């Protein structure tokens, strides 16, 4: 190789008559201003270099290019902007080849589509995931992709944000060939030499016509995608813009289509949804930045024990088996163990039936499962997760047994949703080995894992909890000890605010509709019916002794539970579920019970608008979240956001409750709380942190940065 230009974020070296431009910007070769500048300069220089016959684009490290630099969004754009760099590559007079390996996503794939030839290695994952960030592919992706693979396939790629393997990309027509081995440079050079030997000339995606030749068919595909967006992606801003951009690709000449794309891209870039979704992206990557991971390394994690084969225990076991780890499950007797095993088998049988895994794969996963009725079977487990009934005495009993059988250094975890992890740890001789791992139901599906750090939990115990989450592909968030940790503690408060509105005049159906109107997939009463009203009832009974008597207590949910109306599983709760229906219908008897309760509580019902409901619901949530931060239960506001995004259905495009609070202004949230406090000062106490932030003119984001 001959040194050719500089050694910047994209550097060029000549290999005989091929100019190799390496994008070298760790960690993922995102297209920052420096990369764009160097790439553009190198392509430009190659045009007039008589020794260069072709250009090869390659990524340094594991990835080709992960896309535009997301950290630059919201800042003034720096030239050269990415669409111009792509156009410059496409206009090259010498053939440009891109070799795709690892991530070739967003702007990275757009660079490749602007190149003249594409070769992918087996490691490559190709995609246009901009929709997940509230954007559309804005560097020619909406114009070149349909010209290459047709409107329907392009729309599918852009609206789903999915990644394609090298094989799938070849089939779709996004790449020309698959390269051997894992060395991108040598595969790219071999392919480029073949092309030169064949006399290959520049071949530009902008000139591809075949895929859109049937204009009427392409327009019909775009119209169908538009209907799909209106029906299933309701509330999202960028999908409709993606469809509009693809329509431009069908109807407009290339350069005009690019201008349309740019205008639509800028609209998306300016939208609050883009800000919320980008916040969510980075918030999820922040959660592992915790002190314990600097202080301690994960312990060995080759085998997992699970105590309890109920819904949670079985779900946890499936999740661990899915990750390739063996599981030993302990239940109190053979019958309970068989029920646990049956739950696990049922999950896998369903996956096989749906075609998600093969029967062989199911058998392989089940082969890693062992059941036992004696705690002694856990003596070799590196990590044991207790998932028994939510009762302190029961849990203390289990931990005393674990203390007896666990090998030295084993991590002991409780899957409690509310209980005091420090107290549970007192049943053992090694509280440093104990932590909480709060899974969400169904545990094999829900992404969130609260890792609850007790007063004596050792850093390497915490690191092991995070390592388990990584292997299980879950998002771990560090939480401190308190009743309900981060999520359930905050949920209890805004659910209480909802109950108060219900007693004051809003029906549960109004409240659910308002919460859905904010973007949640379901409202709190639909959620309660789905989870089972008895679960919340048990918690309320447990808390009865410690409840602040000055705070109003709404009895309506208890009235339903006393009748045995626990929701979907009993056929009625806040809603009616005739004949096992999954979608509930309104129940006049529930409304009558609410009316009676209003009379008993001497409340004169009043009207609430959708906006009133949303503001109160969110104000209660944000206020309690501020308390959780103030007390150090959550380390940073963005962690609270992640908990609500991945565990509670908070609409992702709002970024999470803390980001949302910042976007509407903390002064406005505090004003809402103070207005509610005039009616009910015992419940609506402004959080000291919220008051401090408002008084000092700061927001929650300023605490993330701190
Ligand atoms: C776009 O391209 C718009 C264009 O169409 C138009 C423009 C005009 N930028 O996820 P990881 C950071 S939109 C900046 O933990 P993994 C990330 O924050 C973009 N930074 O690794 C983290 O930093 P830290 C379309 C980025 O191996 C570190 O890299 N592209 C970017 O699990 C490692 O990330 C996408 O949406 C970025 N683009 O997964 C792809 N990407 O260490 C977004 C990552 O400080 N990226 N970082 O926490 C991904 O999907 C994954 O990061 C990827 C690697 C699969 C690449």
XYZ file of C-alpha atoms and ligand atoms in Angstrom:
762
model
C 0.000 0.000 0.000
C 1.153 3.536 -0.659
C 0.355 6.426 1.671
C -1.823 8.766 -0.251
C -3.497 11.455 1.819
C -3.873 12.178 5.505
C -4.656 10.002 8.552
C -7.861 11.704 9.643
C -11.365 10.431 10.426
C -11.430 9.036 6.894
C -8.020 8.291 5.453
C -6.957 7.222 2.019
C -4.158 4.913 0.884
C -3.482 3.578 -2.556
C -3.265 -0.152 -3.171
C -1.854 -0.274 -6.704
C -4.511 1.438 -8.794
C -7.278 1.306 -6.156
C -7.719 4.131 -3.681
C -8.856 2.636 -0.364
C -10.724 5.172 1.742
C -11.068 3.935 5.316
C -13.721 5.504 7.527
C -12.021 5.427 10.890
C -14.062 7.077 13.572
C -14.560 4.865 16.644
C -16.675 3.501 18.129
C -19.014 2.959 15.160
C -17.679 5.161 12.310
C -20.600 7.583 12.578
C -20.496 10.240 9.871
C -19.372 13.228 11.920
C -18.411 16.538 10.296
C -14.732 15.432 10.298
C -15.538 12.160 8.567
C -17.623 13.934 5.933
C -14.873 16.469 5.310
C -12.130 13.876 4.950
C -14.239 11.506 2.883
C -15.262 14.278 0.550
C -11.668 15.499 0.175
C -10.400 11.983 -0.576
C -13.054 11.301 -3.231
C -12.310 14.659 -4.782
C -8.557 14.102 -4.862
C -9.033 10.691 -6.497
C -10.781 12.212 -9.491
C -7.659 13.950 -10.766
C -5.122 11.302 -9.679
C -4.024 9.427 -12.800
C -2.773 6.521 -10.676
C -6.237 5.799 -9.292
C -8.647 3.699 -11.384
C -11.203 2.861 -8.709
C -12.184 3.809 -5.157
C -12.942 1.334 -2.372
C -14.849 2.489 0.730
C -14.245 0.437 3.849
C -14.900 0.873 7.584
C -12.170 0.475 10.203
C -12.939 -1.965 13.021
C -16.125 -4.017 13.347
C -18.488 -1.813 11.329
C -18.787 -0.178 7.958
C -20.692 2.947 9.113
C -23.514 3.156 11.716
C -25.067 6.246 10.128
C -25.103 9.972 10.604
C -23.589 11.189 13.869
C -26.683 11.312 16.052
C -24.958 13.664 18.495
C -24.932 16.370 15.832
C -28.718 16.496 15.467
C -30.169 19.707 16.813
C -26.871 21.580 16.245
C -26.293 23.830 13.202
C -25.270 21.599 10.256
C -21.632 21.751 9.158
C -20.663 21.470 5.480
C -20.264 19.258 3.667
C -23.661 17.837 4.594
C -24.211 14.131 4.051
C -26.573 14.334 1.049
C -23.882 16.337 -0.797
C -21.170 13.816 0.073
C -23.400 11.022 -1.246
C -24.027 12.940 -4.471
C -20.323 13.549 -4.840
C -19.584 9.828 -4.455
C -22.261 8.927 -6.981
C -20.914 11.487 -9.454
C -17.379 10.038 -9.287
C -15.921 9.418 -12.717
C -14.092 6.392 -11.365
C -15.999 3.359 -10.098
C -16.686 3.459 -6.362
C -17.130 0.176 -4.461
C -18.378 -0.130 -0.877
C -17.561 -3.206 1.205
C -20.172 -3.669 3.921
C -19.419 -5.416 7.197
C -20.961 -5.026 10.663
C -23.347 -2.085 10.818
C -24.158 -0.445 7.494
C -27.046 1.584 8.793
C -28.836 4.818 7.988
C -26.429 7.293 6.419
C -23.888 4.448 6.231
C -26.130 2.472 3.902
C -26.926 5.672 2.025
C -23.193 6.159 1.334
C -23.114 2.583 0.047
C -26.159 3.152 -2.163
C -24.440 6.202 -3.643
C -21.407 4.040 -4.427
C -21.518 2.196 -7.753
C -21.024 -1.377 -6.527
C -21.640 -3.083 -3.187
C -20.185 -6.218 -1.669
C -21.357 -7.447 1.758
C -19.633 -9.806 4.187
C -21.552 -12.294 6.330
C -21.230 -9.983 9.360
C -23.070 -7.141 7.642
C -26.393 -5.835 8.872
C -27.981 -3.348 6.546
C -30.849 -1.058 7.391
C -32.434 2.338 7.291
C -33.464 2.683 10.966
C -33.984 6.479 10.912
C -37.684 5.954 11.699
C -36.640 4.815 15.183
C -35.138 8.254 15.723
C -38.144 10.154 14.353
C -36.393 10.756 11.026
C -36.357 9.592 7.443
C -33.291 8.532 5.461
C -32.140 11.998 4.471
C -29.039 11.435 2.376
C -30.770 10.154 -0.728
C -31.987 6.938 0.895
C -35.643 7.582 0.139
C -34.788 8.222 -3.517
C -32.120 5.637 -4.281
C -33.584 2.692 -2.359
C -36.897 2.511 -4.256
C -35.029 2.930 -7.548
C -32.919 -0.106 -6.626
C -35.376 -2.467 -4.949
C -38.854 -1.090 -5.697
C -41.277 1.010 -3.652
C -42.793 -1.772 -1.527
C -39.471 -3.261 -0.379
C -37.974 0.187 0.236
C -40.966 1.266 2.288
C -40.846 -1.932 4.298
C -37.174 -1.306 5.107
C -37.697 2.337 6.040
C -40.953 1.993 7.983
C -39.823 -1.007 10.020
C -36.240 0.146 10.563
C -35.297 -3.544 10.452
C -31.816 -4.866 9.747
C -31.176 -7.170 6.792
C -28.498 -9.870 6.743
C -26.057 -9.960 3.837
C -28.047 -12.794 2.228
C -31.354 -10.954 2.589
C -29.784 -7.782 1.182
C -28.475 -9.735 -1.813
C -31.916 -11.219 -2.430
C -33.536 -7.805 -2.152
C -31.071 -6.323 -4.638
C -29.351 -3.927 -2.247
C -25.922 -5.486 -2.737
C -24.275 -7.095 -5.769
C -22.399 -9.929 -4.163
C -21.362 -11.585 -0.910
C -17.698 -11.626 0.030
C -15.783 -14.538 1.545
C -14.187 -14.414 4.982
C -14.192 -11.663 7.546
C -11.464 -9.350 6.233
C -13.348 -6.456 4.659
C -10.309 -4.884 3.046
C -9.103 -7.981 1.256
C -12.636 -8.983 0.157
C -13.203 -5.443 -1.108
C -9.909 -5.311 -2.994
C -10.512 -8.697 -4.634
C -13.962 -7.628 -5.788
C -12.779 -4.239 -7.021
C -9.994 -5.887 -9.034
C -12.519 -8.237 -10.610
C -14.679 -5.272 -11.548
C -11.718 -3.428 -13.063
C -10.730 -6.534 -14.997
C -14.261 -6.660 -16.403
C -13.995 -3.006 -17.396
C -16.776 -1.979 -15.015
C -17.704 1.681 -15.286
C -19.546 3.884 -12.771
C -23.127 2.654 -12.385
C -25.384 5.109 -10.621
C -28.406 4.253 -8.485
C -30.045 7.522 -9.530
C -30.255 6.127 -13.083
C -31.793 2.786 -12.089
C -35.237 2.623 -13.666
C -36.422 -0.977 -13.708
C -37.738 -1.165 -10.137
C -40.067 1.818 -10.589
C -40.912 1.193 -14.247
C -44.512 0.327 -13.402
C -45.420 3.701 -11.980
C -49.047 2.892 -11.238
C -48.075 -0.232 -9.292
C -45.442 1.721 -7.345
C -47.950 4.433 -6.468
C -50.419 1.796 -5.294
C -47.691 0.338 -3.061
C -47.021 3.772 -1.608
C -50.757 4.294 -1.011
C -50.986 0.924 0.777
C -48.035 1.898 2.963
C -49.753 5.205 3.723
C -52.847 3.319 4.935
C -50.713 0.984 7.021
C -49.002 3.977 8.629
C -52.301 5.695 9.379
C -53.655 2.535 10.991
C -50.745 1.058 12.889
C -48.179 3.808 13.450
C -50.695 6.362 14.683
C -49.229 9.301 16.496
C -45.800 8.951 14.884
C -44.641 11.862 12.772
C -41.926 10.557 10.468
C -43.574 7.462 8.890
C -46.025 9.547 6.866
C -43.097 11.701 5.724
C -41.252 8.573 4.605
C -44.221 7.595 2.464
C -44.355 11.105 1.039
C -40.655 10.993 0.170
C -41.045 7.643 -1.595
C -43.981 9.035 -3.535
C -41.611 11.798 -4.673
C -39.119 9.147 -5.776
C -41.829 7.657 -8.004
C -43.227 10.905 -9.363
C -40.325 13.340 -9.506
C -37.011 13.431 -11.358
C -34.101 12.422 -9.125
C -32.773 15.895 -8.249
C -36.234 17.234 -7.477
C -36.926 14.126 -5.365
C -33.752 14.837 -3.396
C -34.967 18.370 -2.698
C -38.307 17.012 -1.501
C -36.512 14.501 0.710
C -34.346 17.241 2.221
C -37.359 19.422 3.040
C -39.162 16.490 4.673
C -36.011 15.454 6.541
C -35.628 18.942 8.016
C -39.267 18.899 9.171
C -38.613 15.618 10.983
C -35.344 16.916 12.407
C -37.187 19.859 13.948
C -39.971 17.747 15.454
C -40.249 17.155 19.224
C -40.608 13.450 18.397
C -37.074 13.393 16.959
C -35.773 14.984 20.155
C -37.666 12.442 22.298
C -36.533 9.425 20.298
C -32.885 10.505 20.144
C -33.006 11.135 23.889
C -34.359 7.597 24.367
C -31.529 6.181 22.208
C -28.806 7.758 24.335
C -30.662 7.254 27.645
C -30.639 3.488 27.020
C -26.882 3.566 26.485
C -26.277 5.565 29.661
C -27.784 3.069 32.086
C -24.626 0.987 32.359
C -22.546 3.991 33.389
C -22.743 3.361 37.134
C -20.087 3.520 39.859
C -20.227 -0.198 40.698
C -19.201 -1.197 37.174
C -16.048 0.856 37.580
C -15.312 -0.729 40.967
C -16.168 -4.365 40.338
C -16.128 -6.988 37.590
C -18.916 -9.490 36.983
C -18.424 -12.804 38.725
C -18.510 -16.115 36.860
C -21.939 -16.700 35.339
C -22.237 -20.158 33.811
C -25.325 -21.503 35.544
C -28.467 -20.015 37.046
C -30.858 -21.272 39.705
C -34.472 -20.165 39.880
C -36.591 -20.688 42.987
C -40.281 -20.805 42.138
C -42.018 -22.051 38.985
C -44.959 -19.636 38.920
C -45.555 -17.119 36.136
C -42.519 -15.016 37.065
C -40.158 -17.898 37.828
C -41.068 -19.701 34.593
C -40.708 -16.482 32.558
C -37.294 -15.818 34.089
C -36.224 -19.387 33.405
C -37.247 -19.076 29.733
C -35.327 -15.842 29.426
C -32.190 -17.465 30.869
C -32.560 -20.602 28.722
C -32.991 -18.376 25.651
C -29.635 -16.801 26.483
C -27.952 -20.206 26.304
C -27.419 -20.685 30.048
C -28.493 -23.795 31.977
C -31.239 -23.398 34.612
C -31.956 -25.411 37.736
C -35.463 -24.703 39.021
C -36.474 -25.548 42.568
C -40.092 -25.896 43.642
C -41.546 -27.112 46.900
C -43.039 -30.369 45.590
C -43.309 -32.458 42.442
C -46.710 -31.096 41.470
C -45.563 -27.463 41.650
C -42.399 -28.341 39.767
C -44.387 -30.027 37.002
C -46.585 -26.937 36.704
C -43.447 -24.803 36.371
C -41.999 -27.112 33.732
C -45.314 -27.111 31.883
C -45.355 -23.299 31.795
C -41.889 -23.277 30.238
C -42.720 -25.992 27.719
C -45.894 -24.139 26.784
C -43.924 -20.993 25.911
C -41.585 -22.966 23.663
C -44.363 -24.992 22.034
C -46.061 -21.749 21.093
C -42.838 -20.386 19.617
C -42.483 -23.538 17.519
C -46.124 -23.290 16.417
C -45.607 -19.691 15.343
C -42.482 -20.692 13.444
C -40.198 -18.504 15.570
C -37.915 -21.397 16.539
C -37.498 -24.934 15.251
C -38.525 -28.009 17.226
C -34.812 -28.896 17.511
C -34.069 -25.484 18.993
C -36.903 -25.924 21.508
C -35.518 -29.319 22.511
C -32.019 -27.861 22.864
C -33.268 -25.111 25.147
C -35.367 -27.485 27.237
C -32.379 -29.815 27.548
C -30.626 -27.082 29.531
C -33.433 -27.156 32.102
C -33.314 -29.241 35.282
C -36.040 -29.364 37.933
C -35.630 -30.269 41.596
C -37.580 -30.214 44.832
C -34.565 -29.782 47.098
C -32.560 -26.600 47.551
C -29.445 -28.778 47.517
C -29.744 -28.891 43.708
C -28.679 -25.228 43.680
C -25.262 -25.907 45.172
C -23.452 -25.333 41.894
C -25.381 -22.291 40.614
C -23.400 -19.076 40.068
C -26.503 -16.931 40.427
C -29.784 -17.868 42.102
C -32.947 -15.886 41.489
C -35.752 -16.202 44.005
C -39.176 -15.724 42.427
C -41.617 -16.897 45.090
C -44.730 -15.315 46.574
C -44.406 -11.581 47.381
C -44.327 -11.943 51.170
C -41.430 -10.970 53.438
C -41.593 -14.030 55.690
C -41.719 -16.400 52.743
C -38.751 -14.653 51.138
C -36.764 -14.675 54.396
C -37.318 -18.426 54.600
C -36.073 -18.954 51.047
C -32.965 -16.835 51.600
C -32.094 -18.744 54.756
C -32.151 -21.915 52.607
C -30.086 -20.287 49.871
C -27.543 -19.192 52.445
C -27.239 -22.820 53.471
C -26.794 -24.362 50.021
C -25.231 -21.719 47.775
C -21.541 -22.113 46.995
C -19.197 -19.349 48.180
C -19.325 -16.378 45.819
C -22.734 -17.248 44.354
C -24.928 -14.197 43.788
C -28.345 -14.364 45.453
C -31.082 -12.304 43.841
C -34.637 -11.590 44.844
C -37.175 -10.879 42.149
C -39.299 -8.709 44.387
C -41.366 -5.825 43.015
C -41.608 -3.855 46.248
C -39.999 -5.500 49.264
C -36.964 -4.330 51.219
C -33.921 -6.021 49.708
C -31.768 -5.100 52.724
C -34.137 -6.901 55.038
C -34.205 -9.957 52.792
C -30.383 -9.943 52.868
C -30.406 -10.252 56.652
C -31.455 -13.885 56.242
C -27.986 -14.617 54.864
C -24.468 -14.422 56.220
C -23.283 -12.571 53.120
C -25.416 -9.513 52.341
C -22.662 -8.375 49.937
C -23.791 -11.219 47.627
C -27.465 -10.178 47.679
C -29.269 -7.873 45.277
C -32.700 -7.374 43.762
C -33.404 -8.320 40.158
C -36.848 -6.976 39.397
C -38.101 -8.575 36.187
C -41.292 -7.396 34.513
C -44.031 -9.744 33.416
C -43.907 -11.587 31.025
C -40.259 -11.890 32.037
C -39.169 -13.565 28.811
C -40.523 -10.662 26.769
C -40.267 -7.430 28.746
C -36.983 -5.596 28.193
C -36.609 -3.934 31.569
C -34.649 -5.254 34.540
C -34.325 -3.111 37.653
C -31.083 -4.053 39.391
C -31.697 -3.160 43.027
C -28.564 -2.337 44.976
C -28.796 -2.825 48.731
C -26.806 -1.082 51.452
C -24.287 -3.952 51.557
C -24.394 -5.226 47.972
C -20.829 -5.573 46.644
C -19.857 -3.899 43.338
C -19.055 -7.266 41.713
C -22.513 -8.542 42.712
C -24.037 -5.533 40.954
C -21.756 -6.093 37.958
C -23.009 -9.697 37.782
C -26.613 -8.441 37.700
C -25.751 -6.158 34.783
C -23.876 -8.960 33.036
C -26.939 -11.201 33.346
C -29.035 -8.421 31.795
C -26.574 -8.105 28.918
C -26.725 -11.838 28.214
C -30.522 -11.791 28.463
C -30.593 -8.773 26.089
C -32.421 -6.756 28.690
C -32.029 -3.127 29.590
C -30.735 -2.952 33.153
C -31.338 0.113 35.263
C -29.721 0.587 38.667
C -32.212 1.273 41.480
C -31.852 1.902 45.195
C -33.917 0.258 47.913
C -37.364 1.686 48.671
C -40.941 0.441 48.450
C -41.450 -0.190 44.726
C -37.930 0.890 43.603
C -38.080 3.285 40.639
C -40.982 2.138 38.494
C -43.588 0.710 40.846
C -43.025 3.445 43.396
C -43.806 6.157 40.837
C -46.627 4.105 39.312
C -48.346 3.800 42.686
C -48.488 7.593 42.937
C -49.827 8.447 39.510
C -52.251 5.570 39.717
C -53.463 7.145 42.988
C -53.882 10.473 41.170
C -55.957 8.620 38.566
C -58.094 7.005 41.276
C -58.732 10.429 42.786
C -59.866 11.783 39.417
C -62.144 8.764 39.130
C -63.765 9.527 42.448
C -63.968 13.216 41.531
C -65.893 12.663 38.323
C -63.857 11.069 35.499
C -64.847 7.525 34.600
C -62.100 4.875 34.315
C -62.947 4.791 30.615
C -62.357 8.562 30.292
C -59.042 8.196 32.078
C -57.905 5.270 29.947
C -58.886 7.142 26.783
C -56.959 10.243 27.883
C -53.852 8.208 28.741
C -54.081 6.437 25.369
C -54.537 9.849 23.789
C -51.136 10.765 25.203
C -49.701 7.788 23.325
C -49.756 4.907 25.802
C -50.904 1.602 24.281
C -53.390 1.195 27.153
C -54.696 3.143 30.114
C -54.098 2.372 33.805
C -57.399 0.533 34.292
C -56.941 -1.630 31.223
C -53.473 -2.339 32.570
C -54.834 -3.230 36.021
C -57.347 -5.605 34.432
C -54.589 -7.233 32.407
C -52.190 -7.630 35.352
C -54.959 -8.815 37.713
C -56.621 -6.502 40.219
C -55.677 -8.824 43.075
C -52.003 -7.933 42.680
C -52.521 -4.228 43.383
C -55.032 -5.147 46.109
C -52.448 -7.239 47.955
C -49.997 -4.340 47.820
C -52.600 -1.875 49.092
C -53.432 -4.187 51.995
C -49.744 -4.554 52.829
C -49.341 -0.792 52.824
C -52.514 -0.101 54.817
C -50.680 0.038 58.137
C -48.116 2.573 56.915
C -50.460 4.710 54.801
C -50.508 8.425 55.629
C -53.983 8.915 57.138
C -53.972 12.542 55.952
C -53.881 11.417 52.307
C -57.230 10.591 50.792
C -57.758 6.907 50.063
C -60.016 5.965 47.160
C -61.788 2.681 47.805
C -63.266 2.032 44.366
C -60.600 -0.492 43.230
C -61.032 -2.388 46.540
C -64.807 -2.468 46.022
C -64.276 -4.295 42.717
C -61.743 -6.694 44.221
C -64.100 -7.521 47.119
C -66.552 -8.769 44.471
C -63.843 -10.971 42.972
C -63.613 -8.771 39.869
C -59.892 -9.057 39.202
C -59.941 -8.190 35.514
C -59.438 -10.315 32.413
C -58.744 -13.538 34.276
C -62.105 -13.393 36.100
C -64.075 -12.060 33.129
C -64.630 -8.647 34.670
C -62.751 -5.890 36.445
C -63.069 -2.245 35.450
C -64.239 -3.653 32.106
C -66.356 -6.637 31.118
C -64.693 -9.462 29.190
C -67.538 -11.663 27.989
C -66.533 -15.132 26.802
C -62.833 -14.583 27.437
C -62.681 -11.471 25.227
C -59.322 -9.693 25.416
C -60.701 -6.245 24.746
C -63.023 -5.088 27.502
C -66.313 -3.264 27.195
C -67.614 -0.622 29.570
C -69.512 -1.915 32.567
C -72.552 0.070 33.833
C -72.324 -1.760 37.167
C -68.798 -0.410 37.685
C -70.103 3.078 37.001
C -72.868 2.526 39.567
C -70.321 1.375 42.169
C -68.245 4.498 41.468
C -71.369 6.662 41.913
C -72.110 5.003 45.253
C -68.549 5.598 46.395
C -68.769 9.254 45.400
C -71.902 9.574 47.529
C -70.248 7.788 50.426
C -67.175 10.040 50.170
C -69.434 13.113 49.782
C -67.863 14.067 46.460
C -69.852 16.115 43.961
C -68.661 14.842 40.588
C -67.205 17.331 38.130
C -66.061 17.210 34.534
C -62.468 16.540 33.475
C -61.251 17.207 29.945
C -58.726 14.886 28.294
C -56.109 17.554 28.873
C -56.976 17.883 32.584
C -56.571 14.149 33.001
C -53.282 13.994 31.119
C -51.794 16.944 32.999
C -52.665 15.583 36.434
C -51.569 12.082 35.599
C -48.208 13.280 34.303
C -47.707 15.877 37.030
C -48.120 13.173 39.696
C -45.691 10.921 37.820
C -43.064 13.634 37.332
C -43.332 14.852 40.925
C -42.767 11.392 42.372
C -39.970 10.767 39.870
C -38.309 13.937 41.177
C -38.562 12.498 44.718
C -37.030 9.241 43.543
C -34.107 11.205 42.084
C -33.803 13.435 45.102
C -33.461 10.397 47.356
C -30.888 8.772 45.058
C -33.142 5.798 44.248
C -32.450 6.515 40.563
C -29.015 7.791 39.610
C -30.085 10.135 36.841
C -33.271 11.398 35.189
C -32.572 9.480 31.986
C -32.632 6.219 34.007
C -36.187 7.038 35.101
C -37.028 7.628 31.444
C -35.656 4.231 30.456
C -37.648 2.507 33.208
C -40.880 4.028 31.942
C -40.080 3.466 28.262
C -39.112 -0.172 28.598
C -41.275 -1.280 31.506
C -44.479 0.762 31.510
C -45.385 1.624 27.913
C -44.593 5.341 28.166
C -44.696 6.583 24.557
C -41.133 6.471 23.289
C -41.511 9.548 21.123
C -42.050 11.634 24.271
C -38.613 10.429 25.461
C -39.780 9.382 28.970
C -41.398 11.386 31.778
C -38.299 13.429 32.656
C -37.555 14.398 29.066
C -41.227 15.171 28.565
C -41.240 17.382 31.681
C -38.267 19.303 30.309
C -39.975 19.701 26.959
C -43.137 21.248 28.447
C -41.111 23.241 31.002
C -40.657 22.396 34.677
C -42.296 25.670 35.668
C -45.505 24.563 34.010
C -45.397 21.141 35.712
C -44.827 22.764 39.114
C -47.688 25.178 38.481
C -49.997 22.192 37.809
C -48.872 20.533 41.038
C -49.433 23.701 43.026
C -52.884 24.155 41.515
C -53.830 20.584 42.518
C -52.324 21.166 45.978
C -54.896 23.857 46.618
C -57.571 21.134 46.598
C -55.537 18.368 48.178
C -52.319 19.543 49.871
C -51.617 16.214 51.600
C -51.241 14.317 48.319
C -49.870 17.059 46.056
C -46.637 18.056 47.794
C -44.188 19.593 45.328
C -40.939 17.629 45.290
C -38.045 19.631 46.769
C -35.916 18.769 43.737
C -38.530 20.066 41.319
C -38.811 23.302 43.274
C -35.017 23.703 43.357
C -34.720 23.140 39.633
C -37.459 25.638 38.818
C -36.003 28.239 41.178
C -32.541 27.885 39.679
C -33.849 27.897 36.094
C -32.540 24.392 35.400
C -34.108 21.252 33.989
C -33.769 17.502 34.478
C -31.357 17.241 31.536
C -28.892 19.399 33.465
C -28.730 16.597 36.069
C -28.026 13.979 33.373
C -25.044 15.996 32.270
C -23.775 16.470 35.845
C -29.038 8.884 9.942
O -28.182 8.190 9.494
C -29.653 10.048 9.210
C -29.313 10.057 7.734
O -30.242 9.274 7.006
C -29.435 11.432 7.150
C -28.475 12.476 7.625
C -28.563 13.752 6.807
N -24.018 8.434 16.105
O -25.208 0.827 20.609
P -23.847 0.726 21.146
C -22.554 5.352 19.944
S -29.633 8.634 11.506
C -23.345 8.722 17.229
O -23.667 0.634 22.612
P -23.586 -1.821 19.835
C -23.426 4.961 21.122
O -24.066 6.067 21.671
C -28.626 7.335 12.184
N -23.039 7.808 18.161
O -23.027 -0.473 20.451
C -22.393 4.353 22.052
O -21.701 5.430 22.670
P -21.181 5.320 24.180
C -29.068 6.011 11.709
C -23.442 6.549 17.942
O -22.394 -2.548 19.343
C -21.407 3.662 21.078
O -21.623 4.297 19.810
N -28.297 4.968 12.392
C -24.158 6.193 16.811
O -24.501 -2.484 20.777
C -21.648 2.184 20.920
O -23.035 1.974 20.588
C -28.748 4.388 13.512
O -29.825 4.672 13.991
C -24.436 7.199 15.845
N -25.097 6.924 14.709
O -24.501 -1.398 18.595
C -27.843 3.356 14.140
N -24.449 4.875 16.873
O -20.190 4.196 24.154
C -27.671 3.643 15.612
C -23.911 4.433 18.018
O -20.609 6.661 24.466
N -26.727 2.736 16.262
N -23.313 5.434 18.673
O -22.405 4.999 25.001
C -27.009 1.450 16.540
O -28.032 0.917 16.180
C -26.005 0.686 17.363
O -25.221 1.635 18.051
C -25.058 -0.223 16.540
C -23.932 -0.775 17.480
C -25.865 -1.394 15.966
C -24.376 0.521 15.425
